Short mmCIF file of C-alpha atoms and ligand atoms in Angstrom, two decimals:
data_model
loop_
_atom_site.label_atom_id
_atom_site.label_comp_id
_atom_site.label_asym_id
_atom_site.label_seq_id
_atom_site.Cartn_x
_atom_site.Cartn_y
_atom_site.Cartn_z
CA MET A 1 39.93 50.27 -12.15
CA LEU A 2 43.31 51.58 -10.59
CA ASN A 3 46.79 51.00 -11.55
CA VAL A 4 49.46 51.96 -9.80
CA GLU A 5 52.85 51.56 -11.89
CA ASN A 6 56.55 52.22 -10.99
CA LEU A 7 55.14 54.09 -7.63
CA SER A 8 57.99 55.48 -5.50
CA THR A 9 57.45 56.66 -2.11
CA HIS A 10 61.16 57.46 0.25
CA PHE A 11 61.17 59.73 3.29
CA PHE A 12 64.20 61.88 3.24
CA THR A 13 65.65 61.92 6.66
CA LYS A 14 68.56 63.75 7.84
CA ARG A 15 70.52 60.86 8.10
CA GLY A 16 69.85 59.55 4.32
CA ILE A 17 66.95 58.92 2.08
CA VAL A 18 64.48 56.14 3.24
CA ARG A 19 62.54 54.49 0.46
CA ALA A 20 59.48 52.73 1.54
CA VAL A 21 58.55 52.15 -1.92
CA ASP A 22 60.59 51.38 -4.36
CA GLY A 23 58.70 50.97 -7.75
CA VAL A 24 55.88 49.39 -6.82
CA SER A 25 53.07 48.02 -9.98
CA PHE A 26 49.50 46.77 -9.44
CA SER A 27 45.84 47.00 -10.74
CA LEU A 28 43.57 46.35 -9.44
CA SER A 29 39.68 46.01 -10.72
CA ARG A 30 36.72 46.11 -9.58
CA GLY A 31 34.71 43.60 -6.61
CA GLU A 32 39.34 42.09 -6.67
CA VAL A 33 40.97 41.79 -3.53
CA LEU A 34 44.81 41.84 -3.88
CA GLY A 35 46.31 40.85 -0.46
CA LEU A 36 49.35 43.51 0.26
CA VAL A 37 51.82 41.13 2.77
CA GLY A 38 54.82 41.52 4.14
CA GLU A 39 57.30 41.48 7.37
CA SER A 40 57.12 45.23 9.23
CA GLY A 41 58.52 47.47 7.90
CA SER A 42 59.00 46.41 4.56
CA GLY A 43 56.91 49.44 2.77
CA LYS A 44 52.06 48.32 2.97
CA SER A 45 51.30 51.18 4.72
CA ILE A 46 53.33 53.85 2.85
CA THR A 47 51.81 51.62 -0.10
CA GLY A 48 48.02 52.34 1.22
CA TYR A 49 48.76 55.94 2.22
CA SER A 50 50.32 57.31 -0.95
CA LEU A 51 47.43 55.41 -2.17
CA MET A 52 45.22 57.51 -0.44
CA GLY A 53 47.06 61.48 -0.95
CA LEU A 54 48.45 61.00 2.54
CA VAL A 55 52.19 61.08 2.69
CA ASP A 56 53.42 64.11 4.53
CA SER A 57 56.70 65.59 4.56
CA PRO A 58 59.89 64.55 5.25
CA GLY A 59 57.94 61.88 2.12
CA LYS A 60 57.42 62.42 -0.80
CA ILE A 61 56.53 60.61 -3.65
CA VAL A 62 59.15 60.56 -6.23
CA ASP A 63 57.98 58.27 -9.46
CA GLY A 64 55.73 56.58 -11.18
CA SER A 65 51.76 56.52 -11.46
CA ILE A 66 48.27 56.08 -9.73
CA THR A 67 45.29 56.21 -12.18
CA PHE A 68 42.14 56.08 -10.82
CA ASP A 69 39.12 55.30 -12.96
CA GLY A 70 40.93 57.31 -15.36
CA GLN A 71 42.69 59.91 -13.31
CA GLU A 72 45.92 60.38 -12.87
CA LEU A 73 45.96 61.27 -8.69
CA ARG A 74 49.25 62.29 -8.75
CA SER A 75 47.97 65.10 -10.61
CA LEU A 76 45.28 65.75 -7.52
CA ASP A 77 45.51 69.07 -5.22
CA ALA A 78 44.32 68.89 -1.91
CA ARG A 79 41.01 69.71 -3.37
CA GLY A 80 41.16 66.93 -4.93
CA TRP A 81 41.88 64.76 -3.12
CA ARG A 82 39.17 66.00 -0.65
CA ALA A 83 36.86 65.14 -3.49
CA ILE A 84 38.25 61.34 -3.23
CA ARG A 85 39.18 60.45 -0.27
CA GLY A 86 36.22 58.48 1.87
CA LYS A 87 34.26 58.42 -1.13
CA LYS A 88 35.87 57.21 -3.90
CA ILE A 89 38.68 55.36 -2.19
CA ALA A 90 38.22 54.25 1.37
CA MET A 91 41.52 53.22 3.66
CA ILE A 92 40.32 51.15 7.27
CA PHE A 93 43.67 51.42 10.04
CA GLN A 94 44.90 49.21 12.79
CA ASP A 95 43.23 51.37 15.29
CA PRO A 96 39.75 52.08 14.74
CA MET A 97 40.56 54.95 17.67
CA ALA A 98 42.66 55.85 13.88
CA THR A 99 38.65 56.97 12.66
CA LEU A 100 36.30 57.46 15.61
CA ASN A 101 36.91 60.88 17.31
CA PRO A 102 36.26 58.88 21.39
CA VAL A 103 34.18 62.40 22.82
CA LEU A 104 31.25 62.44 19.65
CA ARG A 105 28.65 60.06 19.53
CA VAL A 106 29.36 57.34 17.07
CA ASP A 107 26.01 58.99 14.99
CA THR A 108 27.24 62.19 15.25
CA GLN A 109 30.50 60.72 13.33
CA MET A 110 28.41 59.08 10.90
CA ILE A 111 25.87 61.40 9.98
CA GLU A 112 29.66 63.90 9.47
CA ALA A 113 30.68 61.63 7.67
CA VAL A 114 27.65 61.63 5.21
CA LEU A 115 27.16 65.08 4.76
CA ALA A 116 30.60 65.55 3.99
CA HIS A 117 30.12 63.99 0.41
CA ASP A 118 26.34 64.16 0.15
CA ALA A 119 24.58 67.24 0.77
CA VAL A 120 21.44 65.19 2.32
CA PRO A 121 18.72 66.56 5.03
CA LYS A 122 20.10 64.81 8.61
CA ALA A 123 17.60 62.32 9.27
CA GLN A 124 18.84 61.10 5.21
CA ALA A 125 22.63 60.40 6.43
CA ARG A 126 21.66 58.98 9.62
CA ASP A 127 19.61 56.38 7.93
CA ARG A 128 22.27 55.35 5.57
CA ALA A 129 24.38 55.32 9.34
CA ARG A 130 22.72 52.75 10.54
CA GLU A 131 22.09 50.73 6.98
CA ALA A 132 25.82 50.35 6.91
CA LEU A 133 26.09 49.48 11.24
CA SER A 134 23.48 46.37 10.29
CA LEU A 135 26.33 45.98 7.25
CA VAL A 136 28.68 45.04 8.83
CA GLY A 137 26.96 42.76 11.20
CA ILE A 138 26.10 45.28 14.86
CA ALA A 139 22.74 44.18 16.39
CA SER A 140 20.13 46.63 17.15
CA PRO A 141 21.96 49.90 15.41
CA ASP A 142 19.71 52.34 16.10
CA ALA A 143 20.83 51.91 19.70
CA ARG A 144 24.14 51.92 18.76
CA LEU A 145 24.28 55.01 16.68
CA GLU A 146 23.16 56.49 20.27
CA SER A 147 26.56 55.10 22.10
CA TYR A 148 30.07 56.65 22.00
CA PRO A 149 33.40 54.77 20.46
CA HIS A 150 33.80 53.56 24.45
CA GLN A 151 31.21 51.59 25.20
CA PHE A 152 32.00 49.18 21.73
CA SER A 153 34.30 45.93 22.00
CA GLY A 154 37.53 46.44 19.89
CA GLY A 155 35.57 44.21 17.16
CA MET A 156 32.77 46.15 17.79
CA ARG A 157 34.53 49.65 17.50
CA GLN A 158 36.19 48.01 14.18
CA ARG A 159 33.15 47.61 12.37
CA VAL A 160 31.69 50.41 13.05
CA ALA A 161 35.09 51.89 11.60
CA ILE A 162 34.40 50.20 8.66
CA ALA A 163 30.56 50.61 8.24
CA ILE A 164 31.67 54.41 7.69
CA ALA A 165 34.27 53.50 5.20
CA LEU A 166 31.49 51.87 3.34
CA LEU A 167 28.88 54.61 4.09
CA HIS A 168 29.92 56.41 0.50
CA LYS A 169 30.17 53.24 -1.05
CA PRO A 170 33.48 53.47 -2.76
CA ALA A 171 35.16 52.13 -5.20
CA LEU A 172 37.94 50.69 -3.78
CA ILE A 173 38.98 50.08 0.53
CA ILE A 174 42.74 49.87 1.55
CA ALA A 175 42.30 48.15 4.66
CA ASP A 176 45.88 48.59 6.53
CA GLU A 177 45.88 45.17 9.10
CA PRO A 178 42.35 46.19 10.57
CA THR A 179 41.82 42.85 11.80
CA THR A 180 45.59 41.85 13.53
CA ALA A 181 44.58 43.56 16.96
CA LEU A 182 41.11 41.44 17.12
CA ASP A 183 41.07 37.98 18.43
CA VAL A 184 41.15 35.01 16.36
CA THR A 185 37.19 34.88 16.00
CA ILE A 186 36.41 38.00 15.60
CA GLN A 187 39.46 38.07 12.89
CA GLY A 188 37.91 35.42 10.26
CA GLN A 189 33.97 36.58 11.17
CA ILE A 190 34.87 40.00 9.83
CA LEU A 191 37.52 38.47 7.42
CA ALA A 192 34.40 36.73 6.06
CA GLU A 193 31.83 39.74 5.93
CA MET A 194 34.44 41.95 4.11
CA GLN A 195 34.80 39.43 1.46
CA LYS A 196 31.35 38.82 1.62
CA LEU A 197 30.06 42.58 1.22
CA CYS A 198 33.22 43.95 -1.13
CA ALA A 199 31.76 40.68 -3.82
CA LYS A 200 28.07 42.19 -3.81
CA THR A 201 28.88 45.94 -3.43
CA GLY A 202 31.62 45.75 -6.39
CA THR A 203 33.77 47.07 -4.38
CA ALA A 204 37.91 46.69 -4.71
CA LEU A 205 40.12 45.41 -1.59
CA LEU A 206 43.84 45.74 -1.11
CA TRP A 207 44.26 43.99 2.57
CA ILE A 208 46.91 45.43 4.13
CA THR A 209 48.49 42.12 6.60
CA HIS A 210 51.99 41.11 7.55
CA ASP A 211 50.48 37.29 8.00
CA LEU A 212 49.72 35.06 4.65
CA SER A 213 47.55 32.75 6.46
CA VAL A 214 44.64 36.20 7.08
CA VAL A 215 44.31 36.77 3.12
CA ALA A 216 45.02 32.55 1.89
CA GLY A 217 41.40 32.28 2.51
CA LEU A 218 40.76 35.80 1.18
CA ALA A 219 42.21 37.40 -1.54
CA ASP A 220 41.92 36.92 -4.99
CA ARG A 221 45.37 37.43 -6.24
CA ILE A 222 48.46 38.47 -3.34
CA ALA A 223 51.48 40.41 -3.74
CA VAL A 224 54.43 39.74 -1.95
CA MET A 225 56.78 42.85 -0.64
CA TYR A 226 59.73 43.14 1.06
CA ALA A 227 61.98 45.51 1.31
CA GLY A 228 59.69 48.09 -0.53
CA ARG A 229 59.71 46.58 -3.99
CA ILE A 230 57.18 43.56 -4.19
CA VAL A 231 58.92 40.09 -5.13
CA GLU A 232 56.13 38.38 -6.06
CA GLN A 233 52.72 39.19 -7.80
CA GLY A 234 50.29 36.64 -8.85
CA ALA A 235 46.69 34.61 -7.71
CA THR A 236 46.31 33.38 -4.73
CA ASP A 237 46.72 30.22 -4.67
CA GLN A 238 49.43 29.46 -7.58
CA ILE A 239 52.08 31.16 -5.44
CA LEU A 240 50.09 29.03 -2.12
CA ALA A 241 50.52 26.15 -4.29
CA ALA A 242 54.20 26.97 -5.89
CA PRO A 243 55.38 29.75 -4.38
CA ALA A 244 58.58 31.37 -6.58
CA HIS A 245 59.92 33.93 -4.59
CA PRO A 246 62.23 32.05 -1.57
CA TYR A 247 60.95 34.93 0.24
CA THR A 248 57.58 33.67 -0.27
CA VAL A 249 58.88 30.06 0.10
CA GLY A 250 60.13 31.62 3.61
CA LEU A 251 56.99 32.84 4.74
CA LEU A 252 54.84 30.31 3.96
CA ASP A 253 57.47 28.15 5.82
CA SER A 254 56.48 29.29 8.90
CA ILE A 255 52.57 29.65 9.26
CA PRO A 256 52.02 26.74 11.76
CA SER A 257 49.91 24.23 10.63
CA ARG A 258 48.45 20.47 11.30
CA ASN A 259 51.53 18.34 9.08
CA VAL A 260 54.20 19.30 11.06
CA ARG A 261 53.28 19.38 14.42
CA GLY A 262 55.48 18.69 16.48
CA GLN A 263 58.16 19.78 14.33
CA PRO A 264 59.94 23.35 15.45
CA LEU A 265 58.62 26.02 12.90
CA ARG A 266 60.47 27.21 10.14
CA GLN A 267 62.00 30.61 10.63
CA ILE A 268 63.74 32.39 7.78
CA PRO A 269 68.23 33.52 9.14
CA GLY A 270 67.86 37.00 9.60
CA ALA A 271 66.51 39.95 9.89
CA ALA A 272 64.52 42.81 6.89
CA PRO A 273 67.47 45.51 6.00
CA THR A 274 66.90 48.69 7.92
CA PRO A 275 65.23 50.90 5.87
CA ALA A 276 68.36 53.28 4.42
CA GLU A 277 70.01 50.49 3.98
CA THR A 278 70.92 50.01 0.45
CA THR A 279 72.36 47.17 -2.03
CA ALA A 280 72.89 47.07 -5.21
CA GLY A 281 71.54 43.48 -5.63
CA CYS A 282 68.77 41.38 -4.20
CA ALA A 283 67.33 42.98 -0.85
CA PHE A 284 66.91 39.91 0.32
CA ALA A 285 69.54 37.86 -0.85
CA PRO A 286 71.74 38.21 2.76
CA ARG A 287 68.39 35.66 3.88
CA CYS A 288 67.90 33.78 1.31
CA SER A 289 69.41 30.41 1.00
CA GLN A 290 68.89 30.33 -2.78
CA LYS A 291 71.33 33.01 -3.86
CA LYS A 292 74.03 32.51 -6.61
CA SER A 293 76.97 34.67 -5.12
CA THR A 294 77.66 36.53 -7.89
CA GLN A 295 74.37 37.55 -9.31
CA CYS A 296 72.25 38.18 -6.89
CA THR A 297 74.64 39.92 -4.99
CA GLN A 298 75.62 42.68 -7.75
CA SER A 299 72.36 44.17 -9.27
CA ALA A 300 68.82 43.73 -8.60
CA PRO A 301 66.52 42.11 -10.54
CA GLN A 302 63.90 43.29 -12.20
CA VAL A 303 60.17 42.17 -12.13
CA SER A 304 59.95 39.12 -15.13
CA MET A 305 56.30 36.97 -15.64
CA HIS A 306 56.98 33.36 -14.26
CA GLU A 307 54.62 30.14 -14.50
CA GLY A 308 52.26 33.13 -14.88
CA ARG A 309 53.49 35.45 -12.11
CA ALA A 310 55.44 38.95 -11.45
CA LEU A 311 58.57 37.58 -9.91
CA ARG A 312 61.73 39.53 -8.84
CA CYS A 313 64.02 36.72 -9.05
CA PHE A 314 66.84 35.70 -10.62
CA VAL A 315 66.13 31.79 -8.89
CA PRO A 316 62.63 31.03 -8.77
CA TRP A 317 62.17 28.04 -6.40
CA VAL A 318 62.00 24.93 -8.12
CA HIS A 319 58.90 22.47 -6.65
CA HIS A 320 59.99 18.78 -6.21
CA ALA A 321 56.95 16.69 -6.45
P1 ADP B 401 54.64 48.09 7.02
O1 ADP B 401 53.74 49.42 6.64
O2 ADP B 401 54.91 47.15 6.40
O3 ADP B 401 55.52 47.78 8.42
P2 ADP B 401 55.42 51.43 6.38
O4 ADP B 401 54.96 51.22 5.50
O5 ADP B 401 54.92 51.72 7.93
O6 ADP B 401 56.30 49.88 7.04
O7 ADP B 401 56.77 51.73 6.40
C1 ADP B 401 58.37 51.45 5.11
C2 ADP B 401 59.30 51.95 5.87
O8 ADP B 401 59.78 53.26 5.73
C3 ADP B 401 60.39 51.77 7.26
O9 ADP B 401 61.28 51.15 7.23
C4 ADP B 401 59.84 53.16 8.43
O10 ADP B 401 60.57 53.51 9.32
C5 ADP B 401 60.62 53.96 6.24
N1 ADP B 401 59.31 55.42 7.38
C6 ADP B 401 58.05 55.05 7.64
N2 ADP B 401 57.40 56.33 7.90
C7 ADP B 401 58.75 57.33 8.03
C8 ADP B 401 58.56 58.77 8.38
N3 ADP B 401 57.85 59.46 8.64
N4 ADP B 401 59.39 59.25 8.17
C9 ADP B 401 60.96 58.14 8.07
N5 ADP B 401 61.06 56.75 8.22
C10 ADP B 401 59.42 56.57 7.46
MG1 MG B 402 51.96 48.95 8.12
#
C-alpha cells in the first residue's frame, strides 16, 4: 500500500545542508504496524512529514519516491495533497494541541474535519464524531462532544486527536510519538487500543518513537533510524531476539529490564552527530564498539540483507548463545 524508496529530505540552511532524511526505504501493507525508532534528531518526524507533504522551506524532498495506493505522492500539487491528507493518510502528533483548536468545542472541530472531505448533513457528521470518540474509549461521547479541549486530561485530549485521525477511516496513520508525554499506564492503554483498532479496520500504522520498548509490543516490524538513515529493519521478534546493528544492540541494552536489576544501565557512548556533520564513513562509527578502522570510517555501508533483515553495517553483531 505504501512504498517509500530512497527518500531524501534535506534542509538548505545558511549553515549548510542538513540531511535530515537520507535515503530511507520501507514499505507498509494494509493493517501492518511499523515502528520507526531512533534517538531525537535522527529524522523520524521529517520522514513522517515527508509522507504527509508537510515539509516546508528550507526543507525539500530532494530524492526518492513515495507511492501510496499506486500513486506517486511526490508529484501531487497542493490540491492533490488536500484530498489525501486527513482522508487517506492521517497524522497524530506528540502534542494533541497541534491538532486541536483551544477555542472551539470538540464537536465543532470534529464536524468540520468530517465536512472537509465529505459533503454529508451536519447531523450525520456529528454521529461520526460521536462514533469516533467511543472508538477511542471516551465514555459518554455525547456530553464530551460539547466540551472544550482544556476540559480534557492530557490522555483524553490525545484520544480526541486520535479520534479525529480516525474520522475518515484512513488507510494509513502516522503517529509521531503520540504517547510520549503521557504517563506509562495511559500510554499502554492507548497503544493497546490503537493496535486493536488498526487490526480491526485494516489501517496501517507508522508508529514513531524514541523508545524501542514502546514499539516492542506493538509493531509487526521495526525500522531503526540513525542520522537520517534506517540502519536496521526487520520483524520485531527477530530484531529483539538478535539485533544485528551495533546501534540496535545499544538501544536494546539501554532499556531498563528486570534481569539486570541492581546493575548500572548500559548506554551508548558519545552523542549522535550534529545534523550538518557529514562523514564518508558510517555515521555510527565514532560510537561503535565493533568498528573496523578503515572500512567503517572511510565508506558508508549500503543496505544488504542479513538474517532476514535490511542492514546497513559492515560488521553485524555476532550473538553468542
Ligand atoms: P526526530 O523526529 O527523529 O527527533 P527530526 O525528524 O525532527 O528528528 O529532525 C531531523 C533533523 O532535521 C534534525 O537534525 C533537525 O535539526 C533537522 N531539522 C528539522 N527541521 C528543520 C528545519 N526547519 N531547519 C533545519 N533543520 C531542521
Ligand atoms: Mg520527532
